[in-house]
Coordinates of C-alpha atoms in Angstrom, one line a residue:
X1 CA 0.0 0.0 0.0
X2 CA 1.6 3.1 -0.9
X3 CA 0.3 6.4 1.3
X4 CA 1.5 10.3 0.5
X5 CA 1.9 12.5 2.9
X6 CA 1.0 16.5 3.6
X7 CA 5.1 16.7 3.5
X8 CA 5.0 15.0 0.0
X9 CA 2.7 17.6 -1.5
X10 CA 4.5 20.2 0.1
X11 CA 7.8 19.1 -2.0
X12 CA 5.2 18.5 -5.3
X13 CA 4.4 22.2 -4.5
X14 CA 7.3 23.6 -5.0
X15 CA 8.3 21.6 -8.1
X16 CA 10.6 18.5 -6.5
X17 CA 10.5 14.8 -6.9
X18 CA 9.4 12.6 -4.2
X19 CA 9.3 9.1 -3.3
X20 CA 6.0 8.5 -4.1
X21 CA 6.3 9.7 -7.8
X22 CA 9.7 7.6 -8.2
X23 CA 8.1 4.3 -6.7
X24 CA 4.9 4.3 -8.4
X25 CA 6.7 5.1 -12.1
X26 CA 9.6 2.1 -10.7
X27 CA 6.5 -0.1 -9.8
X28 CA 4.7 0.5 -13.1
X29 CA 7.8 0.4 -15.3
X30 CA 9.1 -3.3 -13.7
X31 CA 5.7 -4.2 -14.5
X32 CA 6.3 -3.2 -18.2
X33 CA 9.0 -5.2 -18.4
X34 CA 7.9 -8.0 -18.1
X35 CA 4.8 -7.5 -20.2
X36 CA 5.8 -7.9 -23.7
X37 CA 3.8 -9.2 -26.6
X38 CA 5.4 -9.5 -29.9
X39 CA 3.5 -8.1 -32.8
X40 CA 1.6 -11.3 -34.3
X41 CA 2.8 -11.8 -38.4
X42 CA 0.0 -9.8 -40.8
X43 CA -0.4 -11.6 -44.1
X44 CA 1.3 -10.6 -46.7
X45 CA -0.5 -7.9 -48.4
X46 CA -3.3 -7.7 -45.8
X47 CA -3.4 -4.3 -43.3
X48 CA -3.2 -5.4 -39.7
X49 CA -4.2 -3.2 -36.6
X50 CA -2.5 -4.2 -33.0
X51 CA -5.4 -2.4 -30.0
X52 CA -4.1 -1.4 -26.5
X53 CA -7.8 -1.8 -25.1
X54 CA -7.1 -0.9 -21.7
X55 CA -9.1 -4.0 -20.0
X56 CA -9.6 -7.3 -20.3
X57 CA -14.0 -7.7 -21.6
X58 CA -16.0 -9.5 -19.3
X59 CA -18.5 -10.1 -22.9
X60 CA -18.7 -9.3 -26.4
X61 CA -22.2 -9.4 -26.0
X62 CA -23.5 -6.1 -25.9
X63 CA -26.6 -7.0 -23.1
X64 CA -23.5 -8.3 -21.0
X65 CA -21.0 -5.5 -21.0
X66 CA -21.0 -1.5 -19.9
X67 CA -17.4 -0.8 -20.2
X68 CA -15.9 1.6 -23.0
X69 CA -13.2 -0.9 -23.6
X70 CA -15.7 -3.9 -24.4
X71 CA -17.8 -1.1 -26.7
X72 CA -14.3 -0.4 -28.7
X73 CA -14.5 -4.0 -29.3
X74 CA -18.3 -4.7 -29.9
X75 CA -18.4 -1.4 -32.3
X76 CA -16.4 -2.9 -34.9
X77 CA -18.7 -6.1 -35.0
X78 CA -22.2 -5.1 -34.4
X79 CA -24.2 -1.5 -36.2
X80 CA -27.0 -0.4 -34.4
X81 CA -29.8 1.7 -36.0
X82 CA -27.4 4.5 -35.7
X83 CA -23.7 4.5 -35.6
X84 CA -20.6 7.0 -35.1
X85 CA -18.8 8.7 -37.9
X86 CA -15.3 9.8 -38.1
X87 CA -16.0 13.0 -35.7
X88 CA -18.2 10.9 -33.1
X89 CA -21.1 11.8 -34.6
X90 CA -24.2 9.9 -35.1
X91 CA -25.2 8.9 -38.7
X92 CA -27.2 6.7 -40.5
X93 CA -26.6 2.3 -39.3
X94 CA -28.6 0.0 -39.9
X95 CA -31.7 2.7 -40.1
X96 CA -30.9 4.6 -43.3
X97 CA -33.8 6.9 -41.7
X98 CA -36.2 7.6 -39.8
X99 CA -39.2 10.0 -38.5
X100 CA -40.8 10.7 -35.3
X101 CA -44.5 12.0 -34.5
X102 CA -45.3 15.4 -33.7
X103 CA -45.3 14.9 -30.0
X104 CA -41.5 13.3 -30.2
X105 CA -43.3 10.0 -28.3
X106 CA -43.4 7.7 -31.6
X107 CA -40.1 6.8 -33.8
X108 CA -39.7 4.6 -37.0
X109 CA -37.2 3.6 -38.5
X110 CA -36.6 2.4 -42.0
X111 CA -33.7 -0.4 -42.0
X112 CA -31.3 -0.6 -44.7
X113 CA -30.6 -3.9 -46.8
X114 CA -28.1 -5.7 -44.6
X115 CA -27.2 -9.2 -43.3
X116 CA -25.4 -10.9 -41.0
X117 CA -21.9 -12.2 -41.4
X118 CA -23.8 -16.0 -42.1
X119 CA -25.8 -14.2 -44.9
X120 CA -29.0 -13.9 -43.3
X121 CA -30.6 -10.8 -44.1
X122 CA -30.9 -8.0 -40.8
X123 CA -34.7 -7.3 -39.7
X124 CA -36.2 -5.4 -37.6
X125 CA -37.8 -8.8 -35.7
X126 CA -33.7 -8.4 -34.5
X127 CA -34.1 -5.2 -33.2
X128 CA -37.5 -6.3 -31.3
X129 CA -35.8 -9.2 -30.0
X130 CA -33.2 -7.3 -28.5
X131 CA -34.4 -4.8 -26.6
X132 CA -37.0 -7.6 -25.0
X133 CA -34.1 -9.9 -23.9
X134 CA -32.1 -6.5 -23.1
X135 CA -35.0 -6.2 -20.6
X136 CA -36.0 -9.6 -19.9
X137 CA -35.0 -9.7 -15.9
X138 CA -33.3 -13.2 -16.5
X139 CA -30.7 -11.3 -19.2
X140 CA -29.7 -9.2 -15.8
X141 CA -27.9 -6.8 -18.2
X142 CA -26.8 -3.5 -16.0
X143 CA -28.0 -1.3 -18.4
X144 CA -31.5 -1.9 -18.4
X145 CA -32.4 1.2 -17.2
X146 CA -30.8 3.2 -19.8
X147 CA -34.0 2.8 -21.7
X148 CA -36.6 3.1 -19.1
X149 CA -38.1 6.1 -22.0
X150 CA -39.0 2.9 -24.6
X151 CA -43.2 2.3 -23.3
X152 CA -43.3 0.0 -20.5
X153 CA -39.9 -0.7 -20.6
X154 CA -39.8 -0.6 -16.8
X155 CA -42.3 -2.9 -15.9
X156 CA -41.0 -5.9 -18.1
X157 CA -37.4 -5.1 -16.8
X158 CA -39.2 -5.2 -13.1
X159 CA -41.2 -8.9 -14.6
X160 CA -44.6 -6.7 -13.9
X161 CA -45.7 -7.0 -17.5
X162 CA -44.1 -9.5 -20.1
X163 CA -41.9 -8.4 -23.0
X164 CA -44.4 -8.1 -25.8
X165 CA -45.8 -5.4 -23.8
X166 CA -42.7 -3.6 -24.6
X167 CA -43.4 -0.2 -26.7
X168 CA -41.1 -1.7 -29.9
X169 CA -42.7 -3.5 -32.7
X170 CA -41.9 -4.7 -36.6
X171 CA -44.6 -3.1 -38.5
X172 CA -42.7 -5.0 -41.8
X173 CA -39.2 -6.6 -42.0
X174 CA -37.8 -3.1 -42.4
X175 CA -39.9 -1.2 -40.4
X176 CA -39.0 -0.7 -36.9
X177 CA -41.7 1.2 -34.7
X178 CA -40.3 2.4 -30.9
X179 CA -43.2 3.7 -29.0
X180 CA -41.7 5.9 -26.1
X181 CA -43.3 7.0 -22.5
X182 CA -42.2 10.7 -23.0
X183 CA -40.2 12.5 -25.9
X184 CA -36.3 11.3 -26.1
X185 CA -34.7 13.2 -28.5
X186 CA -31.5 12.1 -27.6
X187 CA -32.6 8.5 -29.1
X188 CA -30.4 8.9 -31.7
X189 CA -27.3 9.0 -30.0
X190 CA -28.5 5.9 -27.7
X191 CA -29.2 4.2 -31.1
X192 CA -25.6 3.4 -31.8
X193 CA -25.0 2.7 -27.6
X194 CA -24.3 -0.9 -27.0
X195 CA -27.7 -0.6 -24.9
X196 CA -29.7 -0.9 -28.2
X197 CA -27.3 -2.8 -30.5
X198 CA -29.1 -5.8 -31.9
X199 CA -28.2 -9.1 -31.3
X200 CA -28.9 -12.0 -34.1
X201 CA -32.1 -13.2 -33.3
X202 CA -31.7 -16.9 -35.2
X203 CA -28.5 -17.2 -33.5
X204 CA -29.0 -16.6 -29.8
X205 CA -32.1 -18.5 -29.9
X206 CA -29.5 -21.5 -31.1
X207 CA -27.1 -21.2 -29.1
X208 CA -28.2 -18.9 -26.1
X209 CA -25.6 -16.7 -23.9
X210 CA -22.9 -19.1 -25.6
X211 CA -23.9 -17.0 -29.4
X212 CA -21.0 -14.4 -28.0
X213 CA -18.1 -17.4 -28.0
X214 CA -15.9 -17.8 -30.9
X215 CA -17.2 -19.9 -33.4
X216 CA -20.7 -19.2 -32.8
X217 CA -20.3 -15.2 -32.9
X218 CA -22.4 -13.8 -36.0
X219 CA -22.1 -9.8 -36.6
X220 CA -23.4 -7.2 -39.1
X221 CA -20.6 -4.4 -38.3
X222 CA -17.5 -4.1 -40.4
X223 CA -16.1 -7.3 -38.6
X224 CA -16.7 -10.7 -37.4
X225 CA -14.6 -12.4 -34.1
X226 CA -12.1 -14.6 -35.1
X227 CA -10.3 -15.5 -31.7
X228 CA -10.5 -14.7 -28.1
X229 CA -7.6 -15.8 -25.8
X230 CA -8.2 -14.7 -22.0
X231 CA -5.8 -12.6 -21.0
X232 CA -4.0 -12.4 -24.6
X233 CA -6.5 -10.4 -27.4
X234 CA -9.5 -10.7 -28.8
X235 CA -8.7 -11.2 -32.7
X236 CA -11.4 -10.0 -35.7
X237 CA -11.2 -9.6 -38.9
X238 CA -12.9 -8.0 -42.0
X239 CA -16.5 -9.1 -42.4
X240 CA -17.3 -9.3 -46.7
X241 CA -21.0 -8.8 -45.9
X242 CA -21.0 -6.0 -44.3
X243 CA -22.9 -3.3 -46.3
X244 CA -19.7 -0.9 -46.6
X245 CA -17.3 -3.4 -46.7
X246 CA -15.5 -1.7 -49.9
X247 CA -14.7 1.4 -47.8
X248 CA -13.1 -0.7 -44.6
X249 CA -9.4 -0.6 -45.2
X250 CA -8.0 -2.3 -42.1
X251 CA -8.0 -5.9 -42.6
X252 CA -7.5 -7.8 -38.8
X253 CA -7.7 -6.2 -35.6
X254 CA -5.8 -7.8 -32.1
X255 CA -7.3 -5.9 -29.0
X256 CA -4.6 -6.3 -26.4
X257 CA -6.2 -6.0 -22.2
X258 CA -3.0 -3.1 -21.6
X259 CA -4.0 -2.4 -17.6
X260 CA -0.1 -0.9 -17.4
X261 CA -0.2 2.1 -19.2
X262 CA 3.5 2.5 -19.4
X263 CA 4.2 -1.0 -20.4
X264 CA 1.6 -0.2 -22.6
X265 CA 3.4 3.5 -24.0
X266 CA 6.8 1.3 -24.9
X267 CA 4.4 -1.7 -27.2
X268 CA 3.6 1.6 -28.8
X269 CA 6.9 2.6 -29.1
X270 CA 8.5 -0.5 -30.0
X271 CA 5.8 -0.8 -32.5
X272 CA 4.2 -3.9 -30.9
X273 CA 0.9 -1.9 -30.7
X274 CA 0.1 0.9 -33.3
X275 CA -2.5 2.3 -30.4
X276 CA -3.2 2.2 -26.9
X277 CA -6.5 3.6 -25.6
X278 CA -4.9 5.2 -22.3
X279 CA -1.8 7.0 -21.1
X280 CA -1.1 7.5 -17.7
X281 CA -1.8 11.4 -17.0
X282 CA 1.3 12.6 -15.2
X283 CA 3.5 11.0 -18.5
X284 CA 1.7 13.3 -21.0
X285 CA 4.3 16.3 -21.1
X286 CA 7.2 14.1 -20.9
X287 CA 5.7 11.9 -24.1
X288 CA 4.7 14.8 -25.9
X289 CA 8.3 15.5 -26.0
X290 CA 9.6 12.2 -26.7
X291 CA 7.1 11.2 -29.4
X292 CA 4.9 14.1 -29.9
X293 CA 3.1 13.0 -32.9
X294 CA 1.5 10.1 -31.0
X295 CA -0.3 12.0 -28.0
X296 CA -3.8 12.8 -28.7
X297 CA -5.6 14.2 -26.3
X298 CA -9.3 16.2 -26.1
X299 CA -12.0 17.4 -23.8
X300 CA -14.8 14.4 -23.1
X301 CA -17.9 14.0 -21.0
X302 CA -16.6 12.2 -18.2
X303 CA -16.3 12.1 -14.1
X304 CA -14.2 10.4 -11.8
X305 CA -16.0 9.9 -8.5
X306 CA -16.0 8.1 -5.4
X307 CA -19.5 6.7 -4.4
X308 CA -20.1 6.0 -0.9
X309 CA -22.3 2.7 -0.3
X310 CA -25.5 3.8 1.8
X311 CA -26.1 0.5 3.7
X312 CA -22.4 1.2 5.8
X313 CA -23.7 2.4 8.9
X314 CA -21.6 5.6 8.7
X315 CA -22.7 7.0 5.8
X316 CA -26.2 7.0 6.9
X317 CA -25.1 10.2 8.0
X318 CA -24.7 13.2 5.8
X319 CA -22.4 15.0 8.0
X320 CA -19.8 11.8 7.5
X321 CA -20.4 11.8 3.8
X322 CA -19.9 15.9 3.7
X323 CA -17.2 16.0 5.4
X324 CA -15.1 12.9 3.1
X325 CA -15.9 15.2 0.4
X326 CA -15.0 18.5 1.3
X327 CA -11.9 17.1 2.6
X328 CA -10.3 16.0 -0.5
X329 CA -7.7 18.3 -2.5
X330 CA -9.2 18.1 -6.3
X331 CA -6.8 21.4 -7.2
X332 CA -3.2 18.7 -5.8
X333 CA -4.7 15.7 -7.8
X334 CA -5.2 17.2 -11.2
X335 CA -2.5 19.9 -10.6
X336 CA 0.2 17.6 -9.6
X337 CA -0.4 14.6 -9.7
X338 CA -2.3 14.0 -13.0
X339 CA -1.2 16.7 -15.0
X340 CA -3.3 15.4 -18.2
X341 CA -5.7 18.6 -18.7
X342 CA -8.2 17.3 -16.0
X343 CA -10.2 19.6 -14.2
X344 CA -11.4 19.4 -10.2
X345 CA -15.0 18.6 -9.8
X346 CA -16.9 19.8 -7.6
X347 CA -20.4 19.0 -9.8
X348 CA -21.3 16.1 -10.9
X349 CA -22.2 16.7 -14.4
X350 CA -19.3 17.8 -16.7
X351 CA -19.4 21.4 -18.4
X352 CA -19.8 21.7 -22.1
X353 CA -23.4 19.4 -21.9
X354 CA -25.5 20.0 -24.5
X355 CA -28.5 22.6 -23.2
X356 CA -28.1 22.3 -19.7
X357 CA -25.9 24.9 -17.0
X358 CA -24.5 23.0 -14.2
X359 CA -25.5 23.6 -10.8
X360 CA -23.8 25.8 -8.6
X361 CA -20.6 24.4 -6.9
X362 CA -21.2 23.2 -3.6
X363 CA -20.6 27.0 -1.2
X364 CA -17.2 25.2 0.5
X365 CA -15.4 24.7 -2.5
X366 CA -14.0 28.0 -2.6
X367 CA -12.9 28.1 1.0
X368 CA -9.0 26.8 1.7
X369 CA -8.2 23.4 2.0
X370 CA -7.4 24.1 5.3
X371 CA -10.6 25.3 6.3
X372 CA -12.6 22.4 4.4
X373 CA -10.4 20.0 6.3
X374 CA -11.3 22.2 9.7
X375 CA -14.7 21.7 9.1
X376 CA -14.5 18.0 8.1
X377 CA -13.1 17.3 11.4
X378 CA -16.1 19.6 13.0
X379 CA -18.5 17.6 11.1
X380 CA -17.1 14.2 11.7
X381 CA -16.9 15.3 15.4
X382 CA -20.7 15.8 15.5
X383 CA -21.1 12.6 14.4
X384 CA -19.5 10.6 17.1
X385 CA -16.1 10.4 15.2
X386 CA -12.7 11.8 16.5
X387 CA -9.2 10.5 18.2
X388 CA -11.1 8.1 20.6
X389 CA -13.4 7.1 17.9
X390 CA -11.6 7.0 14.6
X391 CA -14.0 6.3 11.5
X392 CA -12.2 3.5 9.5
X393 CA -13.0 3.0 5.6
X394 CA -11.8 0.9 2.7
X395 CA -11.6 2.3 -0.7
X396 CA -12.0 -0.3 -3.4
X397 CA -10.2 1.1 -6.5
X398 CA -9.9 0.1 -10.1
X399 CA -5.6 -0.7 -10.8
X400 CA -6.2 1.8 -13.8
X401 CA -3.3 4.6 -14.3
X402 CA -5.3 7.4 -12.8
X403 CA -7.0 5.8 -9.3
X404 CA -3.8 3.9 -8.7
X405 CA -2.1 7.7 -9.2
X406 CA -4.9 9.5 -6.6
X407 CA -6.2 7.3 -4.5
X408 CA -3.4 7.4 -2.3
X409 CA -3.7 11.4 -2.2
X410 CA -7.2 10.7 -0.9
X411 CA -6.1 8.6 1.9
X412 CA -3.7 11.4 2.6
X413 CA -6.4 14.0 2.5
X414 CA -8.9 11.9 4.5
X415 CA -6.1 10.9 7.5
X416 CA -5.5 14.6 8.3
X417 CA -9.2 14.9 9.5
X418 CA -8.9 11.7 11.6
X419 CA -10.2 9.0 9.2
X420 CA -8.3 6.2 8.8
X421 CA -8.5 4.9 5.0
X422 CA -7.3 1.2 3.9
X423 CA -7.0 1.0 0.0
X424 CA -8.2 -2.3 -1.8
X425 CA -7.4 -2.5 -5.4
X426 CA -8.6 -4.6 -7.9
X427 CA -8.7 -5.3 -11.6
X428 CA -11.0 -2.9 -13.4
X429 CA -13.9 -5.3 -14.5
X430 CA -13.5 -7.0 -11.0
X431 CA -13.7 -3.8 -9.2
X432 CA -17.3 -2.4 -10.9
X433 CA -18.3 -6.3 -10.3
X434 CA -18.1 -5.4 -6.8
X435 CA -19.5 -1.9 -7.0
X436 CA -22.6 -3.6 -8.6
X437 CA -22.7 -6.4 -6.1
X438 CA -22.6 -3.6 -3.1
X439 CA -19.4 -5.6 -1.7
X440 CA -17.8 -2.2 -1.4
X441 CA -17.9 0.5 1.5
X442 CA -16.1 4.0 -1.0
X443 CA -16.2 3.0 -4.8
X444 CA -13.8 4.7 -6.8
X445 CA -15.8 5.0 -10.1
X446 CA -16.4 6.9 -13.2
X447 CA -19.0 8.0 -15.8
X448 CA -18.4 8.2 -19.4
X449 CA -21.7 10.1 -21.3
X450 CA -23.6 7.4 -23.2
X451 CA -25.4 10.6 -25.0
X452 CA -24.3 13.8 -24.5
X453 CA -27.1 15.1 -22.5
X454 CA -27.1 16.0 -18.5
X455 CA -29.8 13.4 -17.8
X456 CA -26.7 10.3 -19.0
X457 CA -25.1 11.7 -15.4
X458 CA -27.8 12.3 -13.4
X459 CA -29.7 9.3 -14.1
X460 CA -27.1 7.4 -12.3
X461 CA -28.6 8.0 -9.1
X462 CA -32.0 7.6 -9.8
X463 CA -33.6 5.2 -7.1
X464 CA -35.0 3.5 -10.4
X465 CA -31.3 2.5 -11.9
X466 CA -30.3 -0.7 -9.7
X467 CA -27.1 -1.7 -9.7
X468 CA -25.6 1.7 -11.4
X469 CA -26.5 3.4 -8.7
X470 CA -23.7 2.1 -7.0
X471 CA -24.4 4.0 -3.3
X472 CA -27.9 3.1 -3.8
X473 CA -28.6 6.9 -3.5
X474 CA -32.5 7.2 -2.7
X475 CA -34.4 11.0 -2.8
X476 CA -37.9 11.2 -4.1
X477 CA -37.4 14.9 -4.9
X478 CA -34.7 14.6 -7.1
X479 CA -36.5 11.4 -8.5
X480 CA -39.3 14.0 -9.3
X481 CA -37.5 16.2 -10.8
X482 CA -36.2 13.9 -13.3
X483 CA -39.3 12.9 -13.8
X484 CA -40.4 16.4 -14.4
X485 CA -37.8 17.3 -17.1
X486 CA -38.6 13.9 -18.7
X487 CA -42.2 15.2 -19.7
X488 CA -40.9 18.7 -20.2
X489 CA -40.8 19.9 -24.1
X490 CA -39.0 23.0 -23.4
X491 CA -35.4 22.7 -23.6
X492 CA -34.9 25.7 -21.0
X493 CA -37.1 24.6 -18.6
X494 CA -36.3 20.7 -18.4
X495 CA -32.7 22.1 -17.9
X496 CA -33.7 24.0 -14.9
X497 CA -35.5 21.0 -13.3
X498 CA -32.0 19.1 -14.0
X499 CA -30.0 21.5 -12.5
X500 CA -32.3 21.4 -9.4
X501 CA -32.2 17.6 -9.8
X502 CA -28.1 17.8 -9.5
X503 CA -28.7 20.5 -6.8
X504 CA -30.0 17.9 -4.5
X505 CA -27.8 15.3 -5.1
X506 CA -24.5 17.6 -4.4
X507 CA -26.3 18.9 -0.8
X508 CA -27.1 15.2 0.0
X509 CA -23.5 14.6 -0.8
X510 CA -24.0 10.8 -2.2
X511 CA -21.1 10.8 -4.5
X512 CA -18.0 13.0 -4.1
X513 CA -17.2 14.2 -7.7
X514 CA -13.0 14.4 -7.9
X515 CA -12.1 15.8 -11.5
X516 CA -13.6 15.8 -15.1
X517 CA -12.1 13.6 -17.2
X518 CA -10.5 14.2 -20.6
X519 CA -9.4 11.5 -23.2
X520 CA -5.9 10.3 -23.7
X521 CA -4.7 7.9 -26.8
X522 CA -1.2 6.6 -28.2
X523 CA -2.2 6.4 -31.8
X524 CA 1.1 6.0 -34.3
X525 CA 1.4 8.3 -37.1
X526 CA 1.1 5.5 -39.5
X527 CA -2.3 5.5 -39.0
X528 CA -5.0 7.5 -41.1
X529 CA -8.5 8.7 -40.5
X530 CA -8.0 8.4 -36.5
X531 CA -9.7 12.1 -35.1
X532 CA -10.0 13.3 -31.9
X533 CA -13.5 13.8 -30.8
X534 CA -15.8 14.5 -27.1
X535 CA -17.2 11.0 -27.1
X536 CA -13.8 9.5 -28.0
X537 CA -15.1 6.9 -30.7
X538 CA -12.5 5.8 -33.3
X539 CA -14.5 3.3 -35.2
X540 CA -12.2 0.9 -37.1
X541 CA -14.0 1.5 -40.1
X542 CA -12.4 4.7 -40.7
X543 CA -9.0 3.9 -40.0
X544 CA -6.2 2.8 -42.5
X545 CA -2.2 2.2 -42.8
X546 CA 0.0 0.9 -45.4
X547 CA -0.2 -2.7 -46.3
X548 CA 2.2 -5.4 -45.3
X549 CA 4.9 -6.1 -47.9
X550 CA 4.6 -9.0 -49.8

């Protein structure tokens, strides 16, 4: 367990090296060293594309899986009605268009002519499939709740009504109509969202959850899975049927699980990988001067957050959960120890959201860190907790770059008000496991905007989410107000009942926001068509590089 110390941020203060620093970069670069996969041969005259994916997948089927590292993967084998161009953007999938009714509660979609990669043709008795085993209860997928808008989605996800009461329906083969409960504009963008990918309706009912092994996989996206080997790479390679085939130039993909960012950086640089979907934050500056033209990185929709679990006796109390929060130094951890263009949060949903003005900042967080930390102990104190009484926490924390760079800052920050903070790390995958599973008493988490709209944040704590609501964070106001801007047309005034919505959650102090992310890629310069963009989506599609001589 490695702890920093007030001294230590002192000494970062004033621009000096300290032990911490030094043993976490000697830690991370051992581990490096001793993971080294050699670039796998590439046919000759066939374009081959080596992925650092960050984490290992826990599915490739999109009903199973929430993480952005299994959608990198899931992306490039399976369109959805909608799908993201080279900016991020939605455009036209599977749905070459579509039309909604005047009161934005009725969509249809008109499906293009596409098959499978076994040559059966796409339908839209796929699409209604999908979403009804997306929401059948036995399915268990986590993001259920995503599309609670879609007409009794809620129920049948609950087992109150069965799926065919579900507002989805194939008026014709090609004709998808998705009644809604109130007006979703933002539909579109959750079109191409692993949520509402479709899933091959002939093949799943063969084979069952077993349709997502290799060998039994079927897709309709640019590429079909070859191989999976745990702990190795998940291999694909370029599907003939899909409907754009003759634009996809890259021929076989190997996603590599790269947890160790700097191992990671020197694959890149060895040219074992030709991208790597991470990079530690405090090695940006020093890479962009070692191999500038690899270092992208961009603003994104994202938070980092701890989430405290609401069935641990001592956060029952909102003075206990205030005070965790206010105690922790946002301005060190992205100032000095990050050092990746983050940004402290002290909101929960990021700026630059599409029609919506975040809440105020909480009134403490422009007081000194001294006096937060003053009142933290005040607050703990009222509460029953000081010298004689010490609270005692765990944090469980993902072994990502970032966490394993903060998280001991945050035991620092919480020891000098008295609480005494054990860090528990785990895999990523294994970690949100036990976030979803409640085995957790602080979750060090974070949210990636499925759509960019305020509501792909705040819904998170809904008391209607489940298991994504990781604290299990329970207000009927702020359920209300959600609610509310739900059945609100007016763009200005649903944002205001979202702000108020946020308002609440930030004074009941559920999560403690800690920075807003941005995105960080190792992408070589051999590559073409690879753009930085707020949602960070670099379909495979679009990319290229020069063939393999032969």
């Amino acid at each position: 367990m490695i702890s920093i110390s007030r001294i230590d941020k002192t000494l970062w203060s004033r621009g000096k090296p300290i032990i911490l620093a030094l043993t976490a970069f000697s830690l991370l670069a051992l581990t490096g060293c001793t993971q080294k996969v050699s670039r796998p041969d590439c046919p000759a005259g066939k374009i081959c594309l080596q992925v650092g994916n960050g984490s290992e997948p826990a599915s490739l089927d999109p009903h199973k899986t929430t993480g952005t590292w299994e959608d990198r993967i899931i992306s490039d084998l399976i369109v959805g009605l909608t799908t993201s161009d080279i900016d991020g953007k939605s455009i036209p999938g599977m749905a070459e268009r579509w039309t909604s009714s005047p009161d934005g509660k009725t969509w249809t979609f008109y499906l293009r002519d596409a098959v499978w990669s076994d040559g059966e043709p796409v339908t839209a008795d796929d699409f209604v499939f999908s979403l009804r085993r997306l929401l059948d209860p036995k399915t268990a997928a986590e993001y259920a709740s995503l599309i609670y808008f879609i007409k009794n989605a809620q129920p049948v996800n609950e087992g109150k009504l069965p799926g065919a009461e579900l507002g989805v329906r194939a008026v014709s083969p090609k004709v998808l109509e998705i009644t809604l409960e109130h007006p979703a504009p933002y539909i579109t963008e959750l079109a191409k969202h692993q949520t509402m990918l479709p899933v091959p309706k002939h093949v799943v009912e063969k084979w069952g959850d077993a349709w997502s092994q290799p060998g039994n996989y079927v897709s309709n996206g640019p590429y079909m899975l070859k191989s999976w080997t745990l702990g190795d790479h998940v291999g694909v390679v370029k599907n003939p049927r899909f409907y754009d085939a003759a634009n996809v130039c890259i021929d076989q993909i190997n996603y590599y699980p790269t947890n160790d960012a700097i191992g990671a950086e020197r694959r890149v640089l060895r040219g074992e990988l030709d991208m790597n979907a991470d990079i530690q934050s405090n090695r940006i500056a020093f890479l962009r001067e070692r191999m500038p033209e690899y270092v992208h990185t961009n603003t994104y929709l994202g938070v980092a957050y701890l989430a405290f679990n609401s069935s641990v006796p001592a956060f029952k109390d909102r003075r206990v959960r205030l005070a965790l929060d206010m105690a922790i130094d946002r301005e060190f951890i992205t100032g000095k120890l990050l050092r990746g263009g983050q940004t402290p949060a002290y909101t929960f949903v990021p700026p630059g959201v599409a029609n919506y003005t975040p809440a105020a900042p909480p009134v403490w967080s422009t007081w000194s860190l001294e006096k937060r930390q003053a009142e933290a102990r005040r607050l703990l104190a009222a509460a029953g907790y000081g010298p004689k009484n010490p609270l005692k926490i765990e944090i469980k924390h993902r072994n990502s770059p970032d966490p394993m760079l903060f998280m001991p800052a945050v035991q620092a920050d919480w020891k000098a008000i008295g609480v005494d903070t054990a860090l528990m790390q785990n895999e990523t995958q294994i970690a949100y496991a036990s976030y979803r599973s409640r085995d957790f008493q602080v979750a060090d988490a974070a949210w990636i905007a499925d759509y960019n709209d305020a509501m792909s944040f705040l819904y998170l704590q809904q008391s209607s989410t489940g298991s994504q609501n990781y604290g299990d964070y329970k207000n009927p106001v702020f359920d209300a107000l959600l609610a509310r801007a739900d059945n609100e047309p007016d763009v200005n005034a649903r944002a205001r009942y979202l702000a108020q919505a946020e308002q609440i959650m930030l004074n009941d102090a559920t999560v403690a926001p800690i920075f807003f992310y941005v995105n960080k890629n190792l992408v070589s310069p051999k590559i073409t068509g690879w753009k930085a963009n707020l949602v960070d989506h670099h379909r495979s599609r679009w990319l290229c590089m020069p063939r393999t001589a032969g």
